[in-house]
PDB file of C-alpha atoms in Angstrom:
ATOM      1  CA  MET A   1      61.337 127.181  85.294  1.00  0.00           C
ATOM      2  CA  SER A   2      61.516 123.714  86.790  1.00  0.00           C
ATOM      3  CA  ASP A   3      61.530 122.949  90.240  1.00  0.00           C
ATOM      4  CA  GLU A   4      65.328 121.658  90.230  1.00  0.00           C
ATOM      5  CA  LYS A   5      66.452 125.305  88.280  1.00  0.00           C
ATOM      6  CA  ALA A   6      63.872 127.262  91.113  1.00  0.00           C
ATOM      7  CA  GLN A   7      65.600 125.989  93.904  1.00  0.00           C
ATOM      8  CA  LEU A   8      69.478 126.703  92.486  1.00  0.00           C
ATOM      9  CA  VAL A   9      68.141 130.649  90.990  1.00  0.00           C
ATOM     10  CA  GLY A  10      69.258 133.250  93.796  1.00  0.00           C
ATOM     11  CA  GLY A  11      68.786 135.926  91.259  1.00  0.00           C
ATOM     12  CA  GLY A  12      70.732 134.953  88.253  1.00  0.00           C
ATOM     13  CA  HIS A  13      70.086 136.121  84.221  1.00  0.00           C
ATOM     14  CA  GLY A  14      69.773 133.630  81.453  1.00  0.00           C
ATOM     15  CA  ASP A  15      71.824 130.409  81.778  1.00  0.00           C
ATOM     16  CA  GLN A  16      73.524 131.637  84.875  1.00  0.00           C
ATOM     17  CA  TYR A  17      72.558 129.851  87.770  1.00  0.00           C
ATOM     18  CA  TYR A  18      73.591 130.744  91.534  1.00  0.00           C
ATOM     19  CA  PRO A  19      73.133 129.237  94.440  1.00  0.00           C
ATOM     20  CA  GLN A  20      70.585 130.779  97.297  1.00  0.00           C
ATOM     21  CA  HIS A  21      73.090 129.654 100.384  1.00  0.00           C
ATOM     22  CA  ALA A  22      76.412 129.657 100.629  1.00  0.00           C
ATOM     23  CA  PRO A  23      78.485 126.353 101.090  1.00  0.00           C
ATOM     24  CA  PRO A  24      78.878 125.120 104.843  1.00  0.00           C
ATOM     25  CA  VAL A  25      81.513 126.539 106.558  1.00  0.00           C
ATOM     26  CA  TYR A  26      84.277 123.685 106.805  1.00  0.00           C
ATOM     27  CA  GLN A  27      85.223 123.020 110.893  1.00  0.00           C
ATOM     28  CA  ALA A  28      87.663 120.463 111.711  1.00  0.00           C
ATOM     29  CA  THR A  29      86.590 117.605 114.319  1.00  0.00           C
ATOM     30  CA  PRO A  30      89.405 116.306 116.745  1.00  0.00           C
ATOM     31  CA  ALA A  31      88.224 112.879 116.126  1.00  0.00           C
ATOM     32  CA  PRO A  32      87.098 111.147 112.566  1.00  0.00           C
ATOM     33  CA  VAL A  33      83.676 110.547 112.741  1.00  0.00           C
ATOM     34  CA  GLN A  34      82.469 107.158 111.634  1.00  0.00           C
ATOM     35  CA  THR A  35      79.110 107.969 109.925  1.00  0.00           C
ATOM     36  CA  GLN A  36      76.969 106.940 107.087  1.00  0.00           C
ATOM     37  CA  PRO A  37      75.455 109.732 105.083  1.00  0.00           C
ATOM     38  CA  GLY A  38      71.375 108.919 104.636  1.00  0.00           C
ATOM     39  CA  PRO A  39      69.437 109.046 101.506  1.00  0.00           C
ATOM     40  CA  GLY A  40      69.916 112.404  99.739  1.00  0.00           C
ATOM     41  CA  GLN A  41      72.605 113.697 102.169  1.00  0.00           C
ATOM     42  CA  PRO A  42      75.926 114.514 100.816  1.00  0.00           C
ATOM     43  CA  TYR A  43      79.137 112.671 102.249  1.00  0.00           C
ATOM     44  CA  VAL A  44      81.290 114.563 104.226  1.00  0.00           C
ATOM     45  CA  VAL A  45      85.122 114.153 104.310  1.00  0.00           C
ATOM     46  CA  HIS A  46      87.017 114.787 107.351  1.00  0.00           C
ATOM     47  CA  VAL A  47      90.261 116.292 106.879  1.00  0.00           C
ATOM     48  CA  HIS A  48      93.019 115.815 109.337  1.00  0.00           C
ATOM     49  CA  GLN A  49      96.540 117.231 109.184  1.00  0.00           C
ATOM     50  CA  HIS A  50      99.533 116.134 111.037  1.00  0.00           C
ATOM     51  CA  TYR A  51     101.514 118.665 111.894  1.00  0.00           C
ATOM     52  CA  ALA A  52     105.811 117.925 111.914  1.00  0.00           C
ATOM     53  CA  GLN A  53     107.515 117.376 115.491  1.00  0.00           C
ATOM     54  CA  HIS A  54     111.393 117.275 115.779  1.00  0.00           C
ATOM     55  CA  MET A  55     112.450 114.228 116.631  1.00  0.00           C
ATOM     56  CA  GLN A  56     115.829 114.025 118.337  1.00  0.00           C
ATOM     57  CA  ASN A  57     117.916 111.169 117.014  1.00  0.00           C
ATOM     58  CA  PRO A  58     115.491 110.013 114.253  1.00  0.00           C
ATOM     59  CA  PRO A  59     116.367 106.239 113.289  1.00  0.00           C
ATOM     60  CA  ASN A  60     117.721 105.610 109.781  1.00  0.00           C
ATOM     61  CA  ASP A  61     115.161 105.166 106.861  1.00  0.00           C
ATOM     62  CA  TYR A  62     117.688 103.137 104.752  1.00  0.00           C
ATOM     63  CA  LEU A  63     116.462 104.485 101.765  1.00  0.00           C
ATOM     64  CA  VAL A  64     119.227 104.764  99.872  1.00  0.00           C
ATOM     65  CA  HIS A  65     120.285 101.493 100.511  1.00  0.00           C
ATOM     66  CA  SER A  66     116.918 100.158  99.764  1.00  0.00           C
ATOM     67  CA  ILE A  67     116.620 101.435  96.320  1.00  0.00           C
ATOM     68  CA  LEU A  68     119.879  99.929  95.252  1.00  0.00           C
ATOM     69  CA  ALA A  69     118.691  96.153  96.513  1.00  0.00           C
ATOM     70  CA  CYS A  70     115.762  96.975  94.161  1.00  0.00           C
ATOM     71  CA  ILE A  71     117.253  97.683  91.358  1.00  0.00           C
ATOM     72  CA  PHE A  72     120.469  95.475  91.719  1.00  0.00           C
ATOM     73  CA  CYS A  73     119.575  92.418  93.691  1.00  0.00           C
ATOM     74  CA  CYS A  74     115.851  91.257  94.168  1.00  0.00           C
ATOM     75  CA  TRP A  75     113.297  93.688  93.397  1.00  0.00           C
ATOM     76  CA  PRO A  76     110.656  92.276  95.090  1.00  0.00           C
ATOM     77  CA  LEU A  77     112.289  92.534  98.529  1.00  0.00           C
ATOM     78  CA  GLY A  78     113.760  95.561  97.807  1.00  0.00           C
ATOM     79  CA  LEU A  79     110.180  97.257  96.895  1.00  0.00           C
ATOM     80  CA  VAL A  80     109.376  96.251 100.504  1.00  0.00           C
ATOM     81  CA  ALA A  81     112.333  97.480 101.722  1.00  0.00           C
ATOM     82  CA  ILE A  82     111.289 101.054 100.037  1.00  0.00           C
ATOM     83  CA  ILE A  83     108.087 100.961 101.136  1.00  0.00           C
ATOM     84  CA  LYS A  84     109.070 100.505 105.010  1.00  0.00           C
ATOM     85  CA  ALA A  85     111.934 103.180 104.614  1.00  0.00           C
ATOM     86  CA  LEU A  86     109.406 105.876 103.365  1.00  0.00           C
ATOM     87  CA  ASP A  87     107.179 104.494 106.594  1.00  0.00           C
ATOM     88  CA  VAL A  88     110.237 105.442 108.122  1.00  0.00           C
ATOM     89  CA  ARG A  89     109.789 108.816 107.426  1.00  0.00           C
ATOM     90  CA  ASP A  90     106.275 109.606 107.797  1.00  0.00           C
ATOM     91  CA  ALA A  91     106.820 108.161 111.707  1.00  0.00           C
ATOM     92  CA  VAL A  92     109.111 110.699 112.217  1.00  0.00           C
ATOM     93  CA  LEU A  93     107.297 113.398 110.738  1.00  0.00           C
ATOM     94  CA  VAL A  94     104.586 112.353 113.031  1.00  0.00           C
ATOM     95  CA  GLY A  95     106.603 111.871 116.249  1.00  0.00           C
ATOM     96  CA  ASP A  96     105.961 108.238 116.374  1.00  0.00           C
ATOM     97  CA  ARG A  97     108.967 107.081 117.329  1.00  0.00           C
ATOM     98  CA  VAL A  98     108.175 103.288 118.106  1.00  0.00           C
ATOM     99  CA  ARG A  99     106.754 103.023 114.555  1.00  0.00           C
ATOM    100  CA  ALA A 100     109.892 104.667 113.165  1.00  0.00           C
ATOM    101  CA  GLU A 101     112.127 102.060 114.813  1.00  0.00           C
ATOM    102  CA  HIS A 102     110.214  99.474 113.775  1.00  0.00           C
ATOM    103  CA  SER A 103     110.411 100.280 110.382  1.00  0.00           C
ATOM    104  CA  SER A 104     113.633 101.400 110.219  1.00  0.00           C
ATOM    105  CA  ARG A 105     114.829  97.555 111.263  1.00  0.00           C
ATOM    106  CA  SER A 106     111.946  96.012 109.023  1.00  0.00           C
ATOM    107  CA  ALA A 107     113.913  98.273 106.185  1.00  0.00           C
ATOM    108  CA  LYS A 108     117.216  97.316 107.126  1.00  0.00           C
ATOM    109  CA  ASN A 109     116.283  93.680 107.145  1.00  0.00           C
ATOM    110  CA  PHE A 110     114.810  93.526 104.023  1.00  0.00           C
ATOM    111  CA  SER A 111     117.720  95.544 102.248  1.00  0.00           C
ATOM    112  CA  ILE A 112     119.979  92.750 103.697  1.00  0.00           C
ATOM    113  CA  ALA A 113     117.537  89.918 102.195  1.00  0.00           C
ATOM    114  CA  ALA A 114     116.972  91.426  99.160  1.00  0.00           C
ATOM    115  CA  VAL A 115     121.072  91.606  98.843  1.00  0.00           C
ATOM    116  CA  ILE A 116     121.473  87.962  99.938  1.00  0.00           C
ATOM    117  CA  CYS A 117     118.837  86.813  97.219  1.00  0.00           C
ATOM    118  CA  GLY A 118     120.556  88.852  94.483  1.00  0.00           C
ATOM    119  CA  ILE A 119     123.741  87.169  95.268  1.00  0.00           C
ATOM    120  CA  VAL A 120     122.285  83.665  95.591  1.00  0.00           C
ATOM    121  CA  LEU A 121     120.501  84.033  92.458  1.00  0.00           C
ATOM    122  CA  ILE A 122     123.654  85.341  90.720  1.00  0.00           C
ATOM    123  CA  ALA A 123     125.580  82.449  92.178  1.00  0.00           C
ATOM    124  CA  VAL A 124     122.806  79.741  90.886  1.00  0.00           C
ATOM    125  CA  VAL A 125     122.957  81.516  87.423  1.00  0.00           C
ATOM    126  CA  VAL A 126     126.438  81.308  87.119  1.00  0.00           C
ATOM    127  CA  VAL A 127     126.920  77.972  88.206  1.00  0.00           C
ATOM    128  CA  LEU A 128     123.819  77.037  85.917  1.00  0.00           C
ATOM    129  CA  ASN A 129     125.801  78.428  82.691  1.00  0.00           C
ATOM    130  CA  VAL A 130     129.431  76.952  83.963  1.00  0.00           C
ATOM    131  CA  THR A 131     127.462  73.436  84.035  1.00  0.00           C
ATOM    132  CA  ILE A 132     125.998  73.679  80.828  1.00  0.00           C
ATOM    133  CA  ILE A 133     128.992  74.704  79.061  1.00  0.00           C
ATOM    134  CA  LEU A 134     130.837  71.490  80.153  1.00  0.00           C
ATOM    135  CA  VAL A 135     128.031  69.254  79.278  1.00  0.00           C
ATOM    136  CA  ASN A 136     128.421  70.765  76.080  1.00  0.00           C
ATOM    137  CA  GLN A 137     131.875  70.236  75.189  1.00  0.00           C
TER     138      GLN A 137
END
């Protein structure tokens, strides 16, 4: 039996190998630990959960406006508006009112910018088509 298999075997039969020791129990830390593993050490992932907190009068996320602006007007600005609208929801879940209000204003502004950009683009296309039609007559 090789050295690797001998370390893994804890009374297994045939091709079945059983670890000698159970894996360590996960214990949450209050703050993320910024350490680099040394040679031969496993990477450690720290998981932190945010618990939903009830926020009184949460700001509007403008998600529907953002989606409509993305589909019907200017998709690059509408996509940014959707991302900001989703950030509002995340901030509300963790109880961060300042970030939620800032993202709400950004989502609203990007939605408005997408609609204005879409209207301007439609107007330019209409003017160019009318000009081409008039020139060809």
